[in-house]
Amino acid sequence: CGFYSLIYSRLSASLGAFLSKFRRRILILPLVALAFGIVLVRMPHLYGVGYDSISITAQGGFTLWTLLFIFALKSFFVMAFLAAGGYGGTFAPSLILGAAGGYAFSLVFSSHLGLHPNHVLFCVAGMGGMLAGMNSVPLTAIMLVFEMTNDYSLVLPLMITSIISYLFTLIRNR
C-alpha cells in the first residue's frame, strides 16, 4: 500500500505537469469524461463513491482479473480527472483501490502458496493501508475503516497495515 501510494503521487504529479503544457486545457476535462463514460459501459463498478464495489469485493464477487482492471482503471481515471482540473479527492477512491488491491493480493497469495487466508481481512487491511498511504492519515484510516466494519478482530491487521503504509510513504518522501 505504501509503495503504491508513492507511485500514485509521482504519477499524478507527472500527469498534471504533462497536461499543464497544453494550450487548450479546458478541452482536456471533457475528453477525460468522455473516455470515462465509454469505459463505464463495460465497467460500471468504477462509477460513484464505490461502497457497492467495496461490498461486492469483500463478498468475493469479482475475479482476480476484474479486481486488477478495477484497480488500474480507477487509479488512472482518478489521476486523470484531478490532473485535468476536475473536482474531488482521493479519499473514497483510496478505499476502493485498497479493497481491490488487498483482495487481489490475497487471491494471488493463496494461489501461489497454497494457503487459504481470510480474503476479507486483506480487503479491509488494504483499505486502511491505501487510505493511510495516499492521504497521509493513518489514525483516521484506522478509525474510519474500523467504524465501517465494526469488527474488533480486524483492528490489529488494520493498524499494522495502515501504520506501515504511512511510515513507508513518510520515509520515502524525504
PDB file of C-alpha atoms in Angstrom:
ATOM      1  CA  CYS A   1       0.000   0.000   0.000  1.00  0.00           C
ATOM      2  CA  GLY A   2       2.810   2.378   0.879  1.00  0.00           C
ATOM      3  CA  PHE A   3       4.725   1.557  -2.292  1.00  0.00           C
ATOM      4  CA  TYR A   4       1.637   2.104  -4.447  1.00  0.00           C
ATOM      5  CA  SER A   5       0.905   5.380  -2.639  1.00  0.00           C
ATOM      6  CA  LEU A   6       4.334   6.657  -3.664  1.00  0.00           C
ATOM      7  CA  ILE A   7       3.822   5.527  -7.243  1.00  0.00           C
ATOM      8  CA  TYR A   8       0.388   7.165  -7.289  1.00  0.00           C
ATOM      9  CA  SER A   9       1.664  10.513  -6.019  1.00  0.00           C
ATOM     10  CA  ARG A  10       4.543  10.590  -8.522  1.00  0.00           C
ATOM     11  CA  LEU A  11       2.405   9.512 -11.484  1.00  0.00           C
ATOM     12  CA  SER A  12      -0.276  12.016 -10.536  1.00  0.00           C
ATOM     13  CA  ALA A  13       2.267  14.851 -10.389  1.00  0.00           C
ATOM     14  CA  SER A  14       3.775  13.779 -13.725  1.00  0.00           C
ATOM     15  CA  LEU A  15       0.365  13.598 -15.395  1.00  0.00           C
ATOM     16  CA  GLY A  16      -0.531  17.032 -14.016  1.00  0.00           C
ATOM     17  CA  ALA A  17       2.721  18.502 -15.353  1.00  0.00           C
ATOM     18  CA  PHE A  18       2.140  16.864 -18.737  1.00  0.00           C
ATOM     19  CA  LEU A  19      -1.440  18.137 -19.055  1.00  0.00           C
ATOM     20  CA  SER A  20      -0.480  21.657 -17.971  1.00  0.00           C
ATOM     21  CA  LYS A  21       1.580  22.037 -21.169  1.00  0.00           C
ATOM     22  CA  PHE A  22      -1.483  22.028 -23.407  1.00  0.00           C
ATOM     23  CA  ARG A  23      -2.777  25.402 -24.556  1.00  0.00           C
ATOM     24  CA  ARG A  24      -6.425  24.396 -24.670  1.00  0.00           C
ATOM     25  CA  ARG A  25      -6.509  22.917 -21.216  1.00  0.00           C
ATOM     26  CA  ILE A  26     -10.255  23.481 -20.969  1.00  0.00           C
ATOM     27  CA  LEU A  27     -10.836  20.697 -23.534  1.00  0.00           C
ATOM     28  CA  ILE A  28      -8.955  18.061 -21.548  1.00  0.00           C
ATOM     29  CA  LEU A  29     -11.599  17.527 -18.849  1.00  0.00           C
ATOM     30  CA  PRO A  30     -14.422  16.807 -21.339  1.00  0.00           C
ATOM     31  CA  LEU A  31     -12.160  14.352 -23.164  1.00  0.00           C
ATOM     32  CA  VAL A  32     -11.338  12.540 -19.919  1.00  0.00           C
ATOM     33  CA  ALA A  33     -15.053  12.478 -19.046  1.00  0.00           C
ATOM     34  CA  LEU A  34     -15.905  11.063 -22.480  1.00  0.00           C
ATOM     35  CA  ALA A  35     -13.277   8.333 -22.124  1.00  0.00           C
ATOM     36  CA  PHE A  36     -14.574   7.550 -18.641  1.00  0.00           C
ATOM     37  CA  GLY A  37     -18.130   7.297 -19.957  1.00  0.00           C
ATOM     38  CA  ILE A  38     -17.050   4.856 -22.635  1.00  0.00           C
ATOM     39  CA  VAL A  39     -15.227   2.711 -20.064  1.00  0.00           C
ATOM     40  CA  LEU A  40     -18.262   2.806 -17.751  1.00  0.00           C
ATOM     41  CA  VAL A  41     -20.299   0.923 -20.339  1.00  0.00           C
ATOM     42  CA  ARG A  42     -18.114  -2.141 -19.722  1.00  0.00           C
ATOM     43  CA  MET A  43     -17.034  -1.493 -16.105  1.00  0.00           C
ATOM     44  CA  PRO A  44     -19.948   0.124 -14.219  1.00  0.00           C
ATOM     45  CA  HIS A  45     -18.262  -0.625 -10.880  1.00  0.00           C
ATOM     46  CA  LEU A  46     -15.950   2.351 -11.405  1.00  0.00           C
ATOM     47  CA  TYR A  47     -18.802   4.827 -11.098  1.00  0.00           C
ATOM     48  CA  GLY A  48     -19.728   6.677  -7.947  1.00  0.00           C
ATOM     49  CA  VAL A  49     -18.310   6.640  -4.456  1.00  0.00           C
ATOM     50  CA  GLY A  50     -17.726   2.907  -4.632  1.00  0.00           C
ATOM     51  CA  TYR A  51     -19.222   1.498  -1.457  1.00  0.00           C
ATOM     52  CA  ASP A  52     -21.192  -1.002  -3.543  1.00  0.00           C
ATOM     53  CA  SER A  53     -17.992  -2.124  -5.263  1.00  0.00           C
ATOM     54  CA  ILE A  54     -16.264  -2.493  -1.894  1.00  0.00           C
ATOM     55  CA  SER A  55     -19.141  -4.612  -0.634  1.00  0.00           C
ATOM     56  CA  ILE A  56     -19.085  -6.828  -3.741  1.00  0.00           C
ATOM     57  CA  THR A  57     -15.307  -7.166  -3.417  1.00  0.00           C
ATOM     58  CA  ALA A  58     -15.492  -8.178   0.248  1.00  0.00           C
ATOM     59  CA  GLN A  59     -18.096 -10.809  -0.604  1.00  0.00           C
ATOM     60  CA  GLY A  60     -15.844 -12.306  -3.284  1.00  0.00           C
ATOM     61  CA  GLY A  61     -17.986 -11.168  -6.178  1.00  0.00           C
ATOM     62  CA  PHE A  62     -15.099 -10.287  -8.503  1.00  0.00           C
ATOM     63  CA  THR A  63     -12.479 -12.414 -10.196  1.00  0.00           C
ATOM     64  CA  LEU A  64      -8.791 -11.597  -9.919  1.00  0.00           C
ATOM     65  CA  TRP A  65      -8.674 -10.050 -13.392  1.00  0.00           C
ATOM     66  CA  THR A  66     -11.736  -7.908 -12.710  1.00  0.00           C
ATOM     67  CA  LEU A  67     -10.140  -6.638  -9.497  1.00  0.00           C
ATOM     68  CA  LEU A  68      -6.945  -5.790 -11.352  1.00  0.00           C
ATOM     69  CA  PHE A  69      -8.897  -3.936 -14.053  1.00  0.00           C
ATOM     70  CA  ILE A  70     -10.859  -2.013 -11.426  1.00  0.00           C
ATOM     71  CA  PHE A  71      -7.604  -1.138  -9.649  1.00  0.00           C
ATOM     72  CA  ALA A  72      -5.833   0.035 -12.801  1.00  0.00           C
ATOM     73  CA  LEU A  73      -8.745   1.928 -14.332  1.00  0.00           C
ATOM     74  CA  LYS A  74      -9.801   3.591 -11.083  1.00  0.00           C
ATOM     75  CA  SER A  75      -6.216   4.697 -10.488  1.00  0.00           C
ATOM     76  CA  PHE A  76      -5.871   6.123 -13.976  1.00  0.00           C
ATOM     77  CA  PHE A  77      -9.186   7.964 -14.051  1.00  0.00           C
ATOM     78  CA  VAL A  78      -8.780   9.477 -10.576  1.00  0.00           C
ATOM     79  CA  MET A  79      -5.368  10.804 -11.614  1.00  0.00           C
ATOM     80  CA  ALA A  80      -6.684  11.987 -14.981  1.00  0.00           C
ATOM     81  CA  PHE A  81      -9.717  13.785 -13.558  1.00  0.00           C
ATOM     82  CA  LEU A  82      -7.707  15.563 -10.874  1.00  0.00           C
ATOM     83  CA  ALA A  83      -4.889  16.467 -13.287  1.00  0.00           C
ATOM     84  CA  ALA A  84      -7.387  17.766 -15.845  1.00  0.00           C
ATOM     85  CA  GLY A  85      -8.898  20.129 -13.297  1.00  0.00           C
ATOM     86  CA  GLY A  86     -11.860  18.111 -12.098  1.00  0.00           C
ATOM     87  CA  TYR A  87     -13.173  18.368  -8.576  1.00  0.00           C
ATOM     88  CA  GLY A  88     -12.849  15.657  -5.987  1.00  0.00           C
ATOM     89  CA  GLY A  89     -10.210  13.969  -3.976  1.00  0.00           C
ATOM     90  CA  THR A  90      -8.591  10.675  -3.186  1.00  0.00           C
ATOM     91  CA  PHE A  91     -10.492   9.701  -0.052  1.00  0.00           C
ATOM     92  CA  ALA A  92     -13.169   7.358  -1.450  1.00  0.00           C
ATOM     93  CA  PRO A  93     -11.025   6.179  -4.389  1.00  0.00           C
ATOM     94  CA  SER A  94      -8.307   5.108  -1.952  1.00  0.00           C
ATOM     95  CA  LEU A  95     -10.834   2.876  -0.182  1.00  0.00           C
ATOM     96  CA  ILE A  96     -11.832   1.201  -3.444  1.00  0.00           C
ATOM     97  CA  LEU A  97      -8.209   0.831  -4.518  1.00  0.00           C
ATOM     98  CA  GLY A  98      -7.318  -0.655  -1.152  1.00  0.00           C
ATOM     99  CA  ALA A  99     -10.204  -3.114  -1.198  1.00  0.00           C
ATOM    100  CA  ALA A 100      -9.471  -4.274  -4.748  1.00  0.00           C
ATOM    101  CA  GLY A 101      -5.716  -4.379  -4.197  1.00  0.00           C
ATOM    102  CA  GLY A 102      -5.928  -6.171  -0.857  1.00  0.00           C
ATOM    103  CA  TYR A 103      -8.359  -8.785  -2.107  1.00  0.00           C
ATOM    104  CA  ALA A 104      -6.361  -9.339  -5.306  1.00  0.00           C
ATOM    105  CA  PHE A 105      -3.179  -9.679  -3.242  1.00  0.00           C
ATOM    106  CA  SER A 106      -4.813 -12.319  -1.053  1.00  0.00           C
ATOM    107  CA  LEU A 107      -6.014 -14.237  -4.122  1.00  0.00           C
ATOM    108  CA  VAL A 108      -2.515 -14.252  -5.618  1.00  0.00           C
ATOM    109  CA  PHE A 109      -1.013 -15.079  -2.225  1.00  0.00           C
ATOM    110  CA  SER A 110      -3.331 -18.047  -1.747  1.00  0.00           C
ATOM    111  CA  SER A 111      -2.921 -19.419  -5.269  1.00  0.00           C
ATOM    112  CA  HIS A 112       0.895 -19.348  -5.238  1.00  0.00           C
ATOM    113  CA  LEU A 113       1.460 -20.591  -1.708  1.00  0.00           C
ATOM    114  CA  GLY A 114      -1.496 -22.932  -1.445  1.00  0.00           C
ATOM    115  CA  LEU A 115      -2.698 -21.244   1.739  1.00  0.00           C
ATOM    116  CA  HIS A 116      -6.229 -20.088   2.369  1.00  0.00           C
ATOM    117  CA  PRO A 117      -6.092 -16.667   4.037  1.00  0.00           C
ATOM    118  CA  ASN A 118      -9.099 -14.645   5.072  1.00  0.00           C
ATOM    119  CA  HIS A 119      -9.693 -12.563   1.951  1.00  0.00           C
ATOM    120  CA  VAL A 120     -11.923 -10.096   3.780  1.00  0.00           C
ATOM    121  CA  LEU A 121      -9.099  -9.378   6.211  1.00  0.00           C
ATOM    122  CA  PHE A 122      -6.800  -8.490   3.323  1.00  0.00           C
ATOM    123  CA  CYS A 123      -9.556  -6.390   1.763  1.00  0.00           C
ATOM    124  CA  VAL A 124     -10.083  -4.368   4.947  1.00  0.00           C
ATOM    125  CA  ALA A 125      -6.362  -4.056   5.680  1.00  0.00           C
ATOM    126  CA  GLY A 126      -5.818  -2.862   2.110  1.00  0.00           C
ATOM    127  CA  MET A 127      -8.493  -0.209   2.547  1.00  0.00           C
ATOM    128  CA  GLY A 128      -6.799   1.127   5.659  1.00  0.00           C
ATOM    129  CA  GLY A 129      -3.313   0.913   4.203  1.00  0.00           C
ATOM    130  CA  MET A 130      -4.237   2.675   0.990  1.00  0.00           C
ATOM    131  CA  LEU A 131      -6.196   5.387   2.810  1.00  0.00           C
ATOM    132  CA  ALA A 132      -3.305   5.974   5.208  1.00  0.00           C
ATOM    133  CA  GLY A 133      -0.659   5.989   2.486  1.00  0.00           C
ATOM    134  CA  MET A 134      -2.389   8.030  -0.200  1.00  0.00           C
ATOM    135  CA  ASN A 135      -3.819  10.661   2.134  1.00  0.00           C
ATOM    136  CA  SER A 136      -1.236  10.586   4.976  1.00  0.00           C
ATOM    137  CA  VAL A 137      -3.895   9.964   7.617  1.00  0.00           C
ATOM    138  CA  PRO A 138      -3.023   6.751   9.494  1.00  0.00           C
ATOM    139  CA  LEU A 139      -5.193   7.310  12.577  1.00  0.00           C
ATOM    140  CA  THR A 140      -8.157   8.413  10.513  1.00  0.00           C
ATOM    141  CA  ALA A 141      -7.715   5.346   8.305  1.00  0.00           C
ATOM    142  CA  ILE A 142      -7.689   3.003  11.288  1.00  0.00           C
ATOM    143  CA  MET A 143     -10.700   4.570  12.959  1.00  0.00           C
ATOM    144  CA  LEU A 144     -12.760   5.041   9.819  1.00  0.00           C
ATOM    145  CA  VAL A 145     -12.266   1.569   8.392  1.00  0.00           C
ATOM    146  CA  PHE A 146     -12.913   0.062  11.812  1.00  0.00           C
ATOM    147  CA  GLU A 147     -16.153   2.047  12.028  1.00  0.00           C
ATOM    148  CA  MET A 148     -17.151   0.654   8.626  1.00  0.00           C
ATOM    149  CA  THR A 149     -16.596  -2.948   9.712  1.00  0.00           C
ATOM    150  CA  ASN A 150     -17.277  -2.764  13.455  1.00  0.00           C
ATOM    151  CA  ASP A 151     -15.263  -5.972  13.874  1.00  0.00           C
ATOM    152  CA  TYR A 152     -12.627  -5.996  16.614  1.00  0.00           C
ATOM    153  CA  SER A 153     -10.776  -8.938  15.077  1.00  0.00           C
ATOM    154  CA  LEU A 154      -9.764  -6.719  12.159  1.00  0.00           C
ATOM    155  CA  VAL A 155      -8.247  -3.923  14.249  1.00  0.00           C
ATOM    156  CA  LEU A 156      -4.704  -5.274  14.641  1.00  0.00           C
ATOM    157  CA  PRO A 157      -4.113  -6.109  10.940  1.00  0.00           C
ATOM    158  CA  LEU A 158      -5.706  -2.784  10.037  1.00  0.00           C
ATOM    159  CA  MET A 159      -3.398  -0.914  12.408  1.00  0.00           C
ATOM    160  CA  ILE A 160      -0.265  -2.707  11.216  1.00  0.00           C
ATOM    161  CA  THR A 161      -1.027  -2.158   7.532  1.00  0.00           C
ATOM    162  CA  SER A 162      -2.045   1.484   7.949  1.00  0.00           C
ATOM    163  CA  ILE A 163       0.970   2.434  10.026  1.00  0.00           C
ATOM    164  CA  ILE A 164       3.487   0.615   7.809  1.00  0.00           C
ATOM    165  CA  SER A 165       1.968   2.175   4.696  1.00  0.00           C
ATOM    166  CA  TYR A 166       2.101   5.656   6.200  1.00  0.00           C
ATOM    167  CA  LEU A 167       5.648   5.212   7.509  1.00  0.00           C
ATOM    168  CA  PHE A 168       6.790   3.919   4.129  1.00  0.00           C
ATOM    169  CA  THR A 169       5.453   6.988   2.359  1.00  0.00           C
ATOM    170  CA  LEU A 170       6.811   9.271   5.067  1.00  0.00           C
ATOM    171  CA  ILE A 171      10.336   7.823   4.880  1.00  0.00           C
ATOM    172  CA  ARG A 172      10.455   7.562   1.061  1.00  0.00           C
ATOM    173  CA  ASN A 173       9.260  11.155   0.553  1.00  0.00           C
ATOM    174  CA  ARG A 174      12.208  12.582   2.469  1.00  0.00           C
TER     175      ARG A 174
END
